[in-house]
PDB file of C-alpha atoms in Angstrom:
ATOM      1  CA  UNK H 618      35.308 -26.349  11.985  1.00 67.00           C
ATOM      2  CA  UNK H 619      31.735 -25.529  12.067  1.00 69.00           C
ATOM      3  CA  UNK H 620      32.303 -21.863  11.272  1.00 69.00           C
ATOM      4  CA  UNK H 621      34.084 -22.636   8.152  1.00 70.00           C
ATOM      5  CA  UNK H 622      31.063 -24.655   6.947  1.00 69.00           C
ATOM      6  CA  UNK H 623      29.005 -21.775   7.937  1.00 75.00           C
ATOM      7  CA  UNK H 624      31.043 -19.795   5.882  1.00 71.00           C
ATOM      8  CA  UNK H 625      31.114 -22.159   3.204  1.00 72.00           C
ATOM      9  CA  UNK H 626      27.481 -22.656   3.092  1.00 71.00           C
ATOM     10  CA  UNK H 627      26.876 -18.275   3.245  1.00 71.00           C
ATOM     11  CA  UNK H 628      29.351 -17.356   0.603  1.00 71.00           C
ATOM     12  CA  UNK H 629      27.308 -18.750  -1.777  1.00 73.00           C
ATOM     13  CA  UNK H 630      23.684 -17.268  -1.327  1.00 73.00           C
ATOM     14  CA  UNK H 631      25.554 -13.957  -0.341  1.00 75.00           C
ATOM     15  CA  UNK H 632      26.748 -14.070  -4.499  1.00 75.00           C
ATOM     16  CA  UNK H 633      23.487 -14.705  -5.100  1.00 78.00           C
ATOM     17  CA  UNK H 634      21.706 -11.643  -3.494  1.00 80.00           C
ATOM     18  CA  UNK H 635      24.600  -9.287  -5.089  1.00 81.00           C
ATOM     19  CA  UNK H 636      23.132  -8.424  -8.150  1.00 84.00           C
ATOM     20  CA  UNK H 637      19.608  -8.681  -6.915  1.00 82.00           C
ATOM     21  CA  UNK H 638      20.344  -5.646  -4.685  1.00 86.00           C
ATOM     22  CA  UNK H 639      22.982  -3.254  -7.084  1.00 88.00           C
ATOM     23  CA  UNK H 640      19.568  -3.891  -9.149  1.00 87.00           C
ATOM     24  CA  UNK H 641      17.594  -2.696  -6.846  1.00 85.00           C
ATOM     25  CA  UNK H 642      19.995  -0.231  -5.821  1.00 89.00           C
ATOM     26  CA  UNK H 643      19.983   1.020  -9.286  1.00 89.00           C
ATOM     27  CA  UNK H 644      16.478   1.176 -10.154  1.00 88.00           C
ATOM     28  CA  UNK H 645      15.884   3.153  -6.923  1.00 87.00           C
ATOM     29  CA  UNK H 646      18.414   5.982  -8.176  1.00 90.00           C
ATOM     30  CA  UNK H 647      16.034   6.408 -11.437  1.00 91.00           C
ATOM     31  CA  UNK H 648      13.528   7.493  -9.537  1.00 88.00           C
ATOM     32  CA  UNK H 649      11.483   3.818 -10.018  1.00 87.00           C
ATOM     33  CA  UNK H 650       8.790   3.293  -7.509  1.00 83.00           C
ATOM     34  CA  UNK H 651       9.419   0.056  -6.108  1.00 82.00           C
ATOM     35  CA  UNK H 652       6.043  -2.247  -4.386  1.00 82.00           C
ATOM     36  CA  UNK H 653       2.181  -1.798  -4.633  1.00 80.00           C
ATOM     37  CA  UNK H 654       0.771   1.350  -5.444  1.00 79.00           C
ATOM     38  CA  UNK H 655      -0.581   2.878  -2.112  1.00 81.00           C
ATOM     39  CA  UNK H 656      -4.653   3.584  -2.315  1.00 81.00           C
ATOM     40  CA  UNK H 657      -5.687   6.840  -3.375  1.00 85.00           C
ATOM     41  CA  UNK H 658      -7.164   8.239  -0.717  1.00 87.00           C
ATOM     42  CA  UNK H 659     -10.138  10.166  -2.460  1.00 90.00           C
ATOM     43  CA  UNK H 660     -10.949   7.326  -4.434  1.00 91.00           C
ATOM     44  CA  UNK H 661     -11.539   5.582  -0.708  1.00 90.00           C
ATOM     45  CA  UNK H 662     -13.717   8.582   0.210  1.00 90.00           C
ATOM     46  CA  UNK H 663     -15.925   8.765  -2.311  1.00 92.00           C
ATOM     47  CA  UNK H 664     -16.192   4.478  -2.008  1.00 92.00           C
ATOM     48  CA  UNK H 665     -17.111   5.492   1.604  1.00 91.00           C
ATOM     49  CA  UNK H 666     -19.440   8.174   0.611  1.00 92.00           C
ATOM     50  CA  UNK H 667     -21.688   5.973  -2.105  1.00 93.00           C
ATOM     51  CA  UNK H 668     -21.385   3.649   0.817  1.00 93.00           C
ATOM     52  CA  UNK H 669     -23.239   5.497   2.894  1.00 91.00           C
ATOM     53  CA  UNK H 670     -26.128   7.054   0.488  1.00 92.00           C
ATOM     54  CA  UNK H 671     -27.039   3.064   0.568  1.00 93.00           C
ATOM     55  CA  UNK H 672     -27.930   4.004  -3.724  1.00 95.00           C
ATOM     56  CA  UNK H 673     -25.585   1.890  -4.689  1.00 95.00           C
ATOM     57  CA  UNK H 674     -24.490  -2.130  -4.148  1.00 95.00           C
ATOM     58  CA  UNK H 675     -21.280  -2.649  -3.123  1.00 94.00           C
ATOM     59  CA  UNK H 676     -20.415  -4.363  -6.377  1.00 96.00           C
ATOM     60  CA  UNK H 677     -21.168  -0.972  -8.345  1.00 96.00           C
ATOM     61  CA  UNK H 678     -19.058   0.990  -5.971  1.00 95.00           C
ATOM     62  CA  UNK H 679     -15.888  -1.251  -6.473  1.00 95.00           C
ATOM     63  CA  UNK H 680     -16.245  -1.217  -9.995  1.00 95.00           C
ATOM     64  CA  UNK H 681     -16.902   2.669 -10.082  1.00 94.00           C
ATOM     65  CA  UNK H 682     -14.176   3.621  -8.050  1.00 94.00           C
ATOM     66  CA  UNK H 683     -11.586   1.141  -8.256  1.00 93.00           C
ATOM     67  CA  UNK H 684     -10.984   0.532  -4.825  1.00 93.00           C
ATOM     68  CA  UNK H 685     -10.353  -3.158  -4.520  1.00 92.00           C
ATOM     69  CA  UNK H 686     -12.970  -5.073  -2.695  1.00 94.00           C
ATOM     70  CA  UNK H 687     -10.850  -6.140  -0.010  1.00 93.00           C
ATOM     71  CA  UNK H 688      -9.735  -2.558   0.584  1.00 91.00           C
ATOM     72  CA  UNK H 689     -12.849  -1.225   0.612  1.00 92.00           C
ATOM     73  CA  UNK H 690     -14.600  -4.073   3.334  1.00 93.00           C
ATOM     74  CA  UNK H 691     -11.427  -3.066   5.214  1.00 91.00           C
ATOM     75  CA  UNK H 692     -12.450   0.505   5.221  1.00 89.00           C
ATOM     76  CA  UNK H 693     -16.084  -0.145   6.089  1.00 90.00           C
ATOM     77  CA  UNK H 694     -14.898  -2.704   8.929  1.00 89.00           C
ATOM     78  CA  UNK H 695     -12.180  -0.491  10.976  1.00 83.00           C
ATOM     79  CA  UNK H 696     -12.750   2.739  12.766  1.00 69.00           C
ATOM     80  CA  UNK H 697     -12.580   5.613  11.203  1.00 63.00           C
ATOM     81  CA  UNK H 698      -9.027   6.883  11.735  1.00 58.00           C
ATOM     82  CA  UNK H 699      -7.763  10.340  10.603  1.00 54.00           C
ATOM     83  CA  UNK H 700      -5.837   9.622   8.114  1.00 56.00           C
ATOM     84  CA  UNK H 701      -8.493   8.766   5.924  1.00 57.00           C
ATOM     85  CA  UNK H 702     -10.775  11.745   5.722  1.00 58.00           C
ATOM     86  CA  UNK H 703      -9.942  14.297   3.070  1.00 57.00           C
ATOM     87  CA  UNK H 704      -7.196  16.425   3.649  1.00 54.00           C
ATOM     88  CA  UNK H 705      -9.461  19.670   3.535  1.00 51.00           C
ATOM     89  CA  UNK H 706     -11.641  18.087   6.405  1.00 52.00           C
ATOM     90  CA  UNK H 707      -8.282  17.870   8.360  1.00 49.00           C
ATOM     91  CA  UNK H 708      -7.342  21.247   8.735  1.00 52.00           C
ATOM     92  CA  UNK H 709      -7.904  22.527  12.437  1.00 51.00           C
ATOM     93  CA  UNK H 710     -11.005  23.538  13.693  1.00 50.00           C
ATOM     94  CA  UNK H 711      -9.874  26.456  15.986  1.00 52.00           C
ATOM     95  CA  UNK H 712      -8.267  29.518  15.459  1.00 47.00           C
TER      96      UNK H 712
END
């Protein structure tokens, strides 16, 4: 008994979620980028870089760069990792 009113109760929000996901489905096949833009890496670096000259106020570098504030005072805060630096600063040292 309780597993047909499960199954009552699903059927419906399963109809519901059908075209949301052939839509998604869809858009996905034309090559649409689906979410929030990722941040630009170099726009981060040279954030970090007026940063660090201390020339500029942390209001001027948001605005100049466009890294969003909260981005940005999450770069500053965390260690430095990597991934961030510029990719020609992460080729090997050695040879």
């Amino acid at each position: 008994m309780l597993y047909l009113l499960e199954t009552t109760l699903h059927f419906p929000a399963q109809l519901l979620l059908l075209p949301l996901k052939e839509g998604l489905e869809a858009s996905k096949k034309r090559g649409k980028r689906l979410g929030r833009p990722k941040l630009e890496k170099e726009k981060l670096s040279i954030a970090l870089r007026m940063y660090d000259s201390k020339e500029y106020s942390i209001k001027e570098i948001v605005e100049g760069t466009g890294v969003s504030q909260g981005s940005f005072y999450r770069a500053i805060n965390q260690p430095l990792s990597f991934s961030m630096l510029p990719l020609h600063i992460q080729e090997p040292i050695y040879s």
